[in-house]
């Protein structure tokens, strides 16, 4: 055995630290322990303990949870290493001080019947700082958009742009197109009416005034669905149709007029919609209900809202034909006459007349996370999954592809019980755990793809009015999620007093949600009860997170040996 003197060891450690402090910090631990002839440091040699210590090496896939019980009371042979680390602030990062008893000490915070699960993870090391039932499944609601965001950016790339094209199957002669005009959708989730104007202007410059053939729409790139989730309200604007050719979030403005008789109109004009009156006590809250879809016509039942007549949104059921009709109406205003649009299963061969390129995917993802838009999530999720599996018959099949890609990139996380019915989280059948969402968040952090796209507390998106005190603003960057009897929050927690942490907290009442899903129709009483639960659950969630944001209590230095030898605990 090689025996080193104390001065020789110290000199060697200090020299090696200048070469590679990461390797030294861990490779010398067994060597130092083996130097039995070296006397233990005296009290004068020991380093005065800072709050805590973490060496920022590349984190392993598994997570280590360090507790005071894991720390030995033995003499400290790592004084030189600690001294070097303390002298170089780049290697000093105290642990976040969070207790494990948030729920147990505050049971009155939670609504009756609610289950709470959470996990907080040190992002640099992957260590679990605190957790409570972190492996329990919950309905993720819109926090499922975190999975969509990460995998869309990975599979499509942050600079990906969706294209909307105009093609022609023949020449333009004397202002007349001798063939068909095709409006081809590329899945742009933010395509808006102003984006159509440059396409129409390009047609006018050819010049084009009419066509001899057909006006075709091609929305065959992605599955075409009349709604995102059948169990959700069909009249809800957040549950619109899906298609590769979508416009204005596939919703129109519905207006009641001010006359005595019931009269409604849509803006833009929705040719597919027919309206009939029904007593308001037979309709869900809001006074609108889809009766049927027959032969391309959607029949809506409405109640006269009297003095409460106002504007609201109505979802479109055939997104592609709606976009084609709006395009034709705008073209007419520019002196270009087009016949009514017809759908084609696949574009015939043609030459490109004009193209609109959407914003970079990174910006779309930010808007999706800030405003929690379901249509944006579904379209970018479908486009991402299509890069892996070209034929996608449904949203559920597409979401399965995304889960499979997550499993490939995070093999140490258990995905056995995970389920996603779609990309937006608009389903009470989807299931994720705090551990799974925390792993997604850490993956997004390590790949520099997510943190700056999330809403900031007290400032932006869905967190504008949450955690907005001066000492809390900008310390939480996270995605909210909410359904009746479900509320979630997952993202990043920042502070000058500790390293960055990922956190996920999920509160739900599975029994109450099942009863709600089993109702034959929604009622005002049921909605009021659900809203009271949501208010109480969000209050409980806010108080738990605010306790995490409190200034941490200093911990004693626990030693590199104790930290590296602690029992393994995975972030699932």
Coordinates of C-alpha atoms in Angstrom, one line a residue:
X1 CA 0.0 0.0 0.0
X2 CA 1.2 3.5 -0.8
X3 CA 1.5 5.7 2.2
X4 CA 1.6 9.4 1.8
X5 CA 2.4 12.1 4.3
X6 CA -0.2 14.7 5.1
X7 CA 1.7 17.5 3.5
X8 CA 2.4 15.4 0.4
X9 CA -1.3 14.5 0.1
X10 CA -2.4 18.1 0.5
X11 CA 0.0 19.4 -2.1
X12 CA -1.1 16.7 -4.5
X13 CA -4.7 17.5 -4.1
X14 CA -4.2 21.2 -4.6
X15 CA -2.2 20.6 -7.8
X16 CA -4.7 18.1 -9.1
X17 CA -7.6 20.5 -8.5
X18 CA -6.1 23.0 -10.9
X19 CA -6.0 20.2 -13.5
X20 CA -9.4 18.7 -13.1
X21 CA -11.4 19.4 -10.0
X22 CA -14.4 17.2 -11.1
X23 CA -12.3 14.0 -11.3
X24 CA -10.4 14.8 -8.1
X25 CA -13.6 15.3 -6.1
X26 CA -14.7 11.7 -6.6
X27 CA -11.6 9.7 -7.5
X28 CA -9.6 10.7 -4.4
X29 CA -12.3 9.7 -1.9
X30 CA -11.3 6.0 -1.7
X31 CA -7.6 7.0 -1.9
X32 CA -7.9 9.4 1.0
X33 CA -9.8 6.8 3.1
X34 CA -7.0 4.3 2.4
X35 CA -4.2 6.5 3.7
X36 CA -4.4 5.1 7.2
X37 CA -1.1 6.6 8.4
X38 CA -2.1 10.2 7.7
X39 CA -3.2 11.8 11.0
X40 CA -6.8 13.2 11.2
X41 CA -7.0 16.9 10.7
X42 CA -7.0 19.0 13.9
X43 CA -9.8 21.4 14.8
X44 CA -7.6 24.2 13.5
X45 CA -7.3 22.4 10.1
X46 CA -11.0 21.9 9.6
X47 CA -12.9 24.2 7.3
X48 CA -15.7 26.3 8.7
X49 CA -18.9 24.8 7.3
X50 CA -20.9 26.8 4.8
X51 CA -24.6 25.9 4.5
X52 CA -24.1 22.9 2.2
X53 CA -22.1 21.6 -0.7
X54 CA -22.7 20.3 -4.2
X55 CA -20.1 19.6 -6.8
X56 CA -21.7 20.4 -10.2
X57 CA -20.7 17.3 -12.1
X58 CA -22.8 16.0 -15.0
X59 CA -25.8 14.4 -13.1
X60 CA -26.3 10.6 -13.3
X61 CA -29.6 9.3 -14.6
X62 CA -30.5 8.1 -11.1
X63 CA -31.2 10.5 -8.2
X64 CA -29.6 10.6 -4.8
X65 CA -31.5 11.8 -1.8
X66 CA -29.2 13.0 1.0
X67 CA -30.4 13.3 4.6
X68 CA -28.6 14.2 7.8
X69 CA -28.9 10.6 8.9
X70 CA -26.7 9.5 6.0
X71 CA -23.8 11.8 7.3
X72 CA -21.2 10.0 9.3
X73 CA -19.7 11.6 12.5
X74 CA -16.2 10.4 11.5
X75 CA -13.2 12.8 11.2
X76 CA -13.1 14.8 8.0
X77 CA -10.3 13.7 5.6
X78 CA -11.6 16.0 2.9
X79 CA -10.6 19.3 4.4
X80 CA -8.2 20.3 1.5
X81 CA -10.9 19.5 -1.1
X82 CA -13.5 21.5 0.8
X83 CA -11.1 24.4 1.2
X84 CA -10.4 24.5 -2.6
X85 CA -14.2 24.3 -3.3
X86 CA -14.9 27.0 -0.9
X87 CA -12.3 29.3 -2.4
X88 CA -13.7 28.8 -5.9
X89 CA -17.4 30.0 -5.9
X90 CA -18.0 28.3 -9.2
X91 CA -18.1 25.0 -7.3
X92 CA -20.2 26.2 -4.4
X93 CA -24.0 25.6 -4.5
X94 CA -26.0 25.0 -1.3
X95 CA -28.9 22.7 -1.2
X96 CA -32.5 23.9 -1.1
X97 CA -33.9 23.6 2.4
X98 CA -37.4 22.1 2.1
X99 CA -39.2 20.0 4.7
X100 CA -41.0 16.8 3.8
X101 CA -44.0 17.5 6.1
X102 CA -45.8 20.2 4.1
X103 CA -49.0 18.1 3.7
X104 CA -48.9 16.5 7.1
X105 CA -48.6 19.8 9.0
X106 CA -51.3 21.5 6.9
X107 CA -54.1 19.0 6.3
X108 CA -56.7 21.8 6.4
X109 CA -55.3 23.3 3.2
X110 CA -56.7 20.5 1.0
X111 CA -60.3 20.0 -0.1
X112 CA -62.0 17.0 1.4
X113 CA -61.2 13.9 -0.7
X114 CA -58.2 15.5 -2.5
X115 CA -54.9 13.7 -2.9
X116 CA -51.7 15.7 -3.2
X117 CA -48.4 14.5 -4.7
X118 CA -45.3 16.5 -5.3
X119 CA -41.6 16.2 -5.9
X120 CA -38.8 18.8 -5.9
X121 CA -35.5 17.9 -7.7
X122 CA -32.1 19.6 -7.8
X123 CA -31.5 20.2 -11.5
X124 CA -27.8 20.1 -11.3
X125 CA -27.4 16.8 -9.6
X126 CA -30.8 15.1 -10.1
X127 CA -31.2 14.7 -6.3
X128 CA -34.7 14.5 -4.8
X129 CA -34.9 17.4 -2.3
X130 CA -38.4 16.5 -1.1
X131 CA -41.3 14.4 -2.3
X132 CA -44.7 13.2 -1.2
X133 CA -46.4 10.3 -3.2
X134 CA -44.3 11.3 -6.2
X135 CA -45.0 8.0 -8.0
X136 CA -48.8 8.3 -7.8
X137 CA -50.8 8.8 -11.0
X138 CA -52.9 11.9 -11.5
X139 CA -54.7 13.4 -14.4
X140 CA -52.1 15.8 -15.8
X141 CA -54.5 18.2 -17.5
X142 CA -52.5 20.9 -19.3
X143 CA -49.2 20.0 -17.7
X144 CA -49.2 17.3 -20.3
X145 CA -48.2 20.1 -22.7
X146 CA -44.7 19.9 -21.1
X147 CA -44.2 16.5 -22.8
X148 CA -45.6 17.9 -26.1
X149 CA -43.3 20.9 -25.9
X150 CA -40.1 19.0 -25.2
X151 CA -40.6 16.3 -27.9
X152 CA -41.8 18.7 -30.6
X153 CA -38.7 20.8 -30.1
X154 CA -36.5 17.6 -30.2
X155 CA -38.2 15.9 -33.2
X156 CA -39.0 19.0 -35.4
X157 CA -36.3 21.4 -34.2
X158 CA -36.8 24.9 -32.7
X159 CA -36.6 26.6 -36.1
X160 CA -39.1 24.4 -37.9
X161 CA -41.8 26.5 -39.7
X162 CA -45.2 25.2 -40.9
X163 CA -46.0 26.1 -44.5
X164 CA -49.3 27.0 -46.1
X165 CA -49.2 26.8 -49.9
X166 CA -51.2 27.9 -53.0
X167 CA -50.6 25.6 -56.0
X168 CA -52.1 25.6 -59.5
X169 CA -52.5 22.7 -62.0
X170 CA -52.4 24.8 -65.1
X171 CA -51.2 28.1 -66.6
X172 CA -52.6 31.5 -65.9
X173 CA -53.7 33.2 -69.2
X174 CA -55.3 36.6 -69.5
X175 CA -56.2 36.5 -65.8
X176 CA -57.7 33.1 -65.9
X177 CA -56.2 29.9 -64.3
X178 CA -56.6 27.1 -66.8
X179 CA -56.8 24.4 -64.1
X180 CA -57.4 23.9 -60.4
X181 CA -56.3 26.2 -57.5
X182 CA -55.2 24.3 -54.4
X183 CA -55.0 25.7 -50.8
X184 CA -52.7 23.2 -49.1
X185 CA -52.4 23.1 -45.3
X186 CA -49.2 22.3 -43.5
X187 CA -50.5 22.2 -40.0
X188 CA -49.7 25.8 -39.0
X189 CA -51.5 26.2 -35.6
X190 CA -51.3 30.0 -35.7
X191 CA -52.6 30.6 -39.2
X192 CA -54.8 33.7 -39.0
X193 CA -56.9 35.7 -41.4
X194 CA -54.2 38.4 -41.9
X195 CA -51.8 35.6 -43.0
X196 CA -54.2 34.9 -46.0
X197 CA -53.9 38.4 -47.4
X198 CA -50.3 38.1 -48.7
X199 CA -51.3 34.8 -50.5
X200 CA -54.2 36.6 -52.1
X201 CA -52.0 39.6 -53.1
X202 CA -49.6 37.2 -54.7
X203 CA -52.5 35.8 -56.8
X204 CA -53.5 39.3 -57.9
X205 CA -50.0 40.0 -59.1
X206 CA -49.9 37.1 -61.5
X207 CA -52.5 38.5 -62.4
X208 CA -55.4 36.2 -61.6
X209 CA -59.1 37.1 -61.7
X210 CA -60.9 33.7 -62.0
X211 CA -60.3 30.0 -62.5
X212 CA -61.7 27.5 -65.0
X213 CA -61.2 24.5 -62.7
X214 CA -62.0 23.8 -59.1
X215 CA -60.9 25.5 -55.9
X216 CA -59.5 22.6 -53.8
X217 CA -58.4 22.4 -50.2
X218 CA -55.8 19.8 -49.2
X219 CA -55.8 19.1 -45.4
X220 CA -54.6 15.5 -45.8
X221 CA -51.3 15.9 -44.0
X222 CA -52.8 15.3 -40.5
X223 CA -55.8 13.5 -39.2
X224 CA -59.1 15.4 -39.5
X225 CA -61.2 15.4 -36.4
X226 CA -64.4 17.3 -35.4
X227 CA -63.2 17.9 -31.9
X228 CA -60.2 17.2 -29.6
X229 CA -62.0 15.2 -26.9
X230 CA -65.5 13.7 -27.3
X231 CA -66.1 13.7 -23.5
X232 CA -65.5 17.4 -23.2
X233 CA -68.3 20.0 -24.0
X234 CA -68.8 20.1 -27.8
X235 CA -69.7 23.8 -27.6
X236 CA -66.5 24.7 -25.8
X237 CA -64.1 26.9 -27.9
X238 CA -61.2 25.1 -26.2
X239 CA -62.4 21.8 -27.8
X240 CA -62.3 22.7 -31.6
X241 CA -61.8 20.6 -34.7
X242 CA -58.4 19.4 -35.8
X243 CA -56.9 19.5 -39.3
X244 CA -53.8 20.4 -41.3
X245 CA -55.6 23.5 -42.6
X246 CA -56.7 25.4 -39.5
X247 CA -57.6 29.1 -39.2
X248 CA -58.1 31.4 -36.3
X249 CA -57.9 28.5 -33.8
X250 CA -60.9 26.9 -35.5
X251 CA -63.4 29.1 -33.8
X252 CA -65.7 31.9 -34.8
X253 CA -67.4 34.7 -32.8
X254 CA -71.1 34.0 -32.1
X255 CA -73.3 37.1 -31.6
X256 CA -76.8 37.5 -30.3
X257 CA -78.5 40.6 -31.6
X258 CA -80.5 43.1 -29.6
X259 CA -83.9 42.5 -31.1
X260 CA -86.8 40.8 -29.3
X261 CA -86.6 37.6 -31.4
X262 CA -83.6 35.2 -31.1
X263 CA -81.2 35.9 -33.9
X264 CA -77.5 34.9 -34.1
X265 CA -74.7 35.3 -36.6
X266 CA -71.0 34.2 -36.7
X267 CA -68.0 36.2 -37.6
X268 CA -66.4 35.1 -39.9
X269 CA -69.4 33.6 -41.6
X270 CA -69.6 29.9 -40.8
X271 CA -71.5 28.2 -43.6
X272 CA -71.6 24.9 -41.8
X273 CA -73.7 26.2 -38.9
X274 CA -77.5 26.1 -38.5
X275 CA -79.3 27.4 -35.4
X276 CA -82.5 26.5 -33.6
X277 CA -84.0 27.8 -30.4
X278 CA -84.5 25.7 -27.2
X279 CA -85.4 26.5 -23.6
X280 CA -82.4 27.5 -21.6
X281 CA -83.2 25.1 -18.8
X282 CA -82.6 22.2 -21.3
X283 CA -79.2 23.5 -22.3
X284 CA -75.8 23.4 -20.5
X285 CA -74.4 26.6 -18.8
X286 CA -73.7 29.1 -21.6
X287 CA -76.9 28.4 -23.5
X288 CA -75.4 26.6 -26.5
X289 CA -75.4 22.9 -27.4
X290 CA -74.5 20.9 -30.5
X291 CA -77.6 18.9 -31.6
X292 CA -76.1 17.0 -34.5
X293 CA -73.8 17.0 -37.4
X294 CA -75.5 15.9 -40.6
X295 CA -74.4 16.1 -44.2
X296 CA -71.7 18.7 -43.4
X297 CA -74.0 20.8 -41.4
X298 CA -73.7 21.4 -37.6
X299 CA -77.0 22.1 -36.0
X300 CA -76.6 24.2 -32.8
X301 CA -79.3 24.7 -30.2
X302 CA -79.4 28.1 -28.4
X303 CA -81.4 29.7 -25.7
X304 CA -82.5 33.4 -25.8
X305 CA -80.2 35.0 -23.2
X306 CA -82.3 38.1 -22.9
X307 CA -80.4 41.0 -21.4
X308 CA -77.3 38.8 -21.3
X309 CA -77.0 38.6 -25.0
X310 CA -73.3 38.9 -25.8
X311 CA -70.4 37.7 -27.9
X312 CA -68.8 34.3 -27.3
X313 CA -66.8 31.8 -29.4
X314 CA -68.2 28.8 -31.2
X315 CA -65.9 25.9 -32.3
X316 CA -65.7 25.0 -36.0
X317 CA -66.4 21.4 -36.9
X318 CA -64.8 21.2 -40.3
X319 CA -61.7 23.3 -40.1
X320 CA -60.5 22.8 -43.7
X321 CA -63.7 23.8 -45.4
X322 CA -64.1 26.8 -43.1
X323 CA -60.6 28.0 -44.0
X324 CA -61.3 27.5 -47.7
X325 CA -64.5 29.6 -47.5
X326 CA -62.9 32.4 -45.6
X327 CA -60.1 32.4 -48.2
X328 CA -62.6 32.6 -51.1
X329 CA -64.5 35.4 -49.4
X330 CA -61.3 37.5 -49.0
X331 CA -60.3 36.7 -52.5
X332 CA -63.6 38.1 -53.8
X333 CA -62.9 41.3 -51.9
X334 CA -59.7 41.6 -54.0
X335 CA -61.5 41.0 -57.3
X336 CA -60.6 37.3 -57.6
X337 CA -63.7 35.0 -58.1
X338 CA -63.4 31.5 -56.8
X339 CA -66.0 28.7 -56.7
X340 CA -66.9 27.1 -53.4
X341 CA -64.1 25.0 -51.9
X342 CA -64.0 21.2 -52.3
X343 CA -61.8 18.8 -50.4
X344 CA -59.2 16.7 -52.2
X345 CA -57.7 13.6 -50.6
X346 CA -54.3 14.4 -52.0
X347 CA -53.0 17.4 -54.0
X348 CA -52.7 16.7 -57.7
X349 CA -49.4 17.8 -59.3
X350 CA -49.1 21.5 -59.6
X351 CA -46.7 24.4 -59.5
X352 CA -46.3 26.7 -56.5
X353 CA -47.9 30.2 -56.8
X354 CA -47.5 31.5 -53.2
X355 CA -46.5 30.3 -49.8
X356 CA -46.9 31.5 -46.2
X357 CA -44.3 30.3 -43.6
X358 CA -45.4 30.4 -40.0
X359 CA -43.4 31.5 -37.0
X360 CA -40.5 29.3 -35.7
X361 CA -41.6 26.4 -33.7
X362 CA -39.9 27.8 -30.6
X363 CA -42.2 30.8 -30.6
X364 CA -45.3 28.5 -31.1
X365 CA -44.3 26.4 -28.1
X366 CA -43.9 29.5 -26.0
X367 CA -47.4 30.7 -26.9
X368 CA -48.8 27.3 -26.3
X369 CA -47.3 27.2 -22.8
X370 CA -48.1 30.8 -22.0
X371 CA -51.8 30.6 -23.0
X372 CA -52.3 26.9 -22.7
X373 CA -53.9 26.7 -26.2
X374 CA -55.1 23.1 -26.9
X375 CA -55.3 23.4 -30.7
X376 CA -51.6 24.5 -30.8
X377 CA -50.6 21.6 -28.7
X378 CA -52.5 19.1 -30.8
X379 CA -51.1 20.3 -34.1
X380 CA -47.4 20.5 -33.1
X381 CA -47.7 17.2 -31.3
X382 CA -49.2 15.5 -34.4
X383 CA -46.5 17.0 -36.6
X384 CA -43.8 15.8 -34.2
X385 CA -45.1 12.3 -34.0
X386 CA -45.5 12.2 -37.8
X387 CA -41.7 12.4 -38.1
X388 CA -41.5 9.0 -36.3
X389 CA -44.7 7.4 -37.5
X390 CA -46.1 8.8 -40.9
X391 CA -49.6 7.2 -40.5
X392 CA -51.4 8.5 -37.5
X393 CA -55.1 7.5 -37.3
X394 CA -55.9 9.3 -34.0
X395 CA -54.6 11.7 -31.4
X396 CA -54.2 8.8 -29.0
X397 CA -52.0 6.9 -31.4
X398 CA -49.9 10.1 -31.9
X399 CA -49.6 10.6 -28.1
X400 CA -48.4 7.0 -27.8
X401 CA -45.6 7.9 -30.2
X402 CA -44.6 10.8 -28.0
X403 CA -44.6 8.6 -24.9
X404 CA -42.4 6.1 -26.7
X405 CA -39.9 8.8 -27.6
X406 CA -39.8 10.0 -24.0
X407 CA -39.1 6.5 -22.9
X408 CA -36.2 6.2 -25.3
X409 CA -34.6 9.4 -24.0
X410 CA -35.4 8.8 -20.3
X411 CA -34.9 5.0 -19.9
X412 CA -34.4 5.2 -16.1
X413 CA -37.9 6.5 -15.6
X414 CA -40.8 4.1 -15.3
X415 CA -43.5 4.8 -17.9
X416 CA -45.5 1.6 -17.3
X417 CA -48.6 3.4 -16.0
X418 CA -48.2 6.5 -18.1
X419 CA -51.0 7.4 -20.5
X420 CA -51.7 10.3 -22.8
X421 CA -54.9 10.4 -24.8
X422 CA -53.8 13.5 -26.8
X423 CA -51.1 16.3 -26.8
X424 CA -53.0 19.0 -24.9
X425 CA -54.0 17.1 -21.7
X426 CA -57.7 17.7 -22.5
X427 CA -58.8 14.2 -21.2
X428 CA -59.6 12.8 -17.8
X429 CA -58.2 9.4 -18.9
X430 CA -54.6 10.6 -19.2
X431 CA -52.3 9.7 -16.4
X432 CA -48.8 10.9 -15.3
X433 CA -46.9 11.1 -12.1
X434 CA -45.0 14.0 -10.6
X435 CA -41.8 11.9 -11.0
X436 CA -42.4 11.5 -14.7
X437 CA -43.2 15.2 -15.2
X438 CA -40.1 16.2 -13.2
X439 CA -37.9 14.0 -15.4
X440 CA -39.3 15.7 -18.5
X441 CA -38.6 19.1 -16.9
X442 CA -35.0 18.1 -16.1
X443 CA -34.5 16.8 -19.6
X444 CA -35.8 20.1 -21.0
X445 CA -33.4 22.0 -18.6
X446 CA -30.3 20.0 -19.5
X447 CA -31.0 20.5 -23.2
X448 CA -31.7 24.3 -22.8
X449 CA -35.1 24.0 -24.5
X450 CA -37.8 24.9 -22.0
X451 CA -37.1 27.3 -19.1
X452 CA -37.4 30.6 -21.0
X453 CA -40.5 29.4 -22.8
X454 CA -42.6 28.9 -19.6
X455 CA -44.8 31.6 -18.0
X456 CA -43.0 33.6 -15.2
X457 CA -44.6 34.1 -11.9
X458 CA -46.2 37.5 -11.4
X459 CA -45.4 38.5 -15.0
X460 CA -46.6 36.4 -18.0
X461 CA -49.2 33.9 -19.3
X462 CA -51.1 31.8 -16.8
X463 CA -48.9 32.9 -13.9
X464 CA -49.4 36.6 -14.3
X465 CA -51.5 36.8 -11.1
X466 CA -49.9 34.0 -9.2
X467 CA -46.8 34.3 -6.9
X468 CA -46.7 37.9 -7.8
X469 CA -45.3 39.4 -4.6
X470 CA -42.0 41.2 -5.1
X471 CA -40.1 38.4 -3.4
X472 CA -41.8 35.7 -5.4
X473 CA -42.0 37.2 -8.9
X474 CA -39.8 35.5 -11.5
X475 CA -38.8 32.7 -9.1
X476 CA -41.4 30.3 -10.6
X477 CA -41.3 29.5 -14.3
X478 CA -44.0 26.8 -14.8
X479 CA -46.9 25.3 -16.6
X480 CA -50.3 25.2 -15.0
X481 CA -53.0 22.5 -15.5
X482 CA -56.6 22.6 -14.6
X483 CA -59.7 20.5 -15.1
X484 CA -62.7 20.0 -12.8
X485 CA -61.3 18.3 -9.7
X486 CA -57.7 18.5 -11.0
X487 CA -55.1 21.1 -10.6
X488 CA -51.4 20.8 -11.4
X489 CA -48.3 23.0 -11.5
X490 CA -44.9 22.0 -12.8
X491 CA -41.7 23.9 -13.8
X492 CA -38.6 25.5 -12.3
X493 CA -37.9 27.2 -9.0
X494 CA -35.1 29.8 -8.9
X495 CA -33.4 31.5 -6.0
X496 CA -30.1 33.2 -5.2
X497 CA -29.7 31.1 -2.1
X498 CA -29.8 27.7 -3.7
X499 CA -29.4 26.0 -7.1
X500 CA -32.2 25.7 -9.6
X501 CA -34.9 23.1 -8.9
X502 CA -37.6 21.4 -10.9
X503 CA -40.8 20.9 -9.1
X504 CA -44.2 19.3 -9.8
X505 CA -47.3 19.4 -7.6
X506 CA -50.5 17.6 -8.5
X507 CA -53.8 17.7 -6.6
X508 CA -56.9 15.8 -7.7
X509 CA -60.0 14.0 -6.5
X510 CA -60.4 10.9 -8.6
X511 CA -63.7 9.9 -7.1
X512 CA -65.3 13.4 -7.6
X513 CA -63.9 13.5 -11.1
X514 CA -65.5 10.1 -12.0
X515 CA -68.9 11.2 -10.6
X516 CA -68.6 14.4 -12.7
X517 CA -67.7 12.5 -15.8
X518 CA -70.7 10.2 -15.2
X519 CA -73.3 13.1 -15.2
X520 CA -75.7 12.8 -18.1
X521 CA -75.2 16.5 -18.8
X522 CA -73.5 19.4 -17.1
X523 CA -75.5 21.6 -14.7
X524 CA -75.0 24.9 -13.1
X525 CA -74.9 23.2 -9.7
X526 CA -72.3 20.7 -10.7
X527 CA -70.1 23.5 -12.2
X528 CA -70.4 25.6 -9.1
X529 CA -69.4 22.7 -6.9
X530 CA -66.4 22.0 -9.1
X531 CA -65.4 25.7 -9.1
X532 CA -65.4 25.8 -5.3
X533 CA -63.1 22.7 -5.2
X534 CA -60.8 24.3 -7.7
X535 CA -60.5 27.5 -5.7
X536 CA -59.6 25.6 -2.5
X537 CA -57.2 23.3 -4.3
X538 CA -55.3 26.2 -5.9
X539 CA -55.1 28.0 -2.6
X540 CA -53.6 24.9 -1.0
X541 CA -51.2 24.5 -3.9
X542 CA -50.1 28.2 -3.7
X543 CA -49.5 27.9 0.1
X544 CA -47.3 24.8 -0.4
X545 CA -45.2 26.4 -3.1
X546 CA -44.9 29.6 -1.1
X547 CA -43.5 27.7 1.8
X548 CA -40.9 26.3 -0.7
X549 CA -40.0 29.8 -1.7
X550 CA -39.2 30.9 1.9
X551 CA -35.6 31.6 2.7
X552 CA -33.9 28.2 3.4
X553 CA -32.5 27.4 6.7
X554 CA -28.7 26.8 6.6
X555 CA -27.5 23.2 6.9
X556 CA -24.2 21.9 8.2
X557 CA -21.6 20.8 5.6
X558 CA -22.4 17.2 5.1
X559 CA -19.2 16.1 3.3
X560 CA -18.5 14.8 -0.2
X561 CA -18.1 11.2 1.1
X562 CA -21.6 11.2 2.7
X563 CA -23.2 12.8 -0.3
X564 CA -21.7 10.4 -2.8
X565 CA -22.3 7.3 -0.7
X566 CA -25.9 8.0 0.1
X567 CA -28.6 5.5 -1.0
X568 CA -29.8 5.7 -4.6
X569 CA -33.3 6.9 -5.3
X570 CA -34.5 7.4 -8.9
X571 CA -36.5 10.4 -10.2
X572 CA -39.3 8.5 -12.0

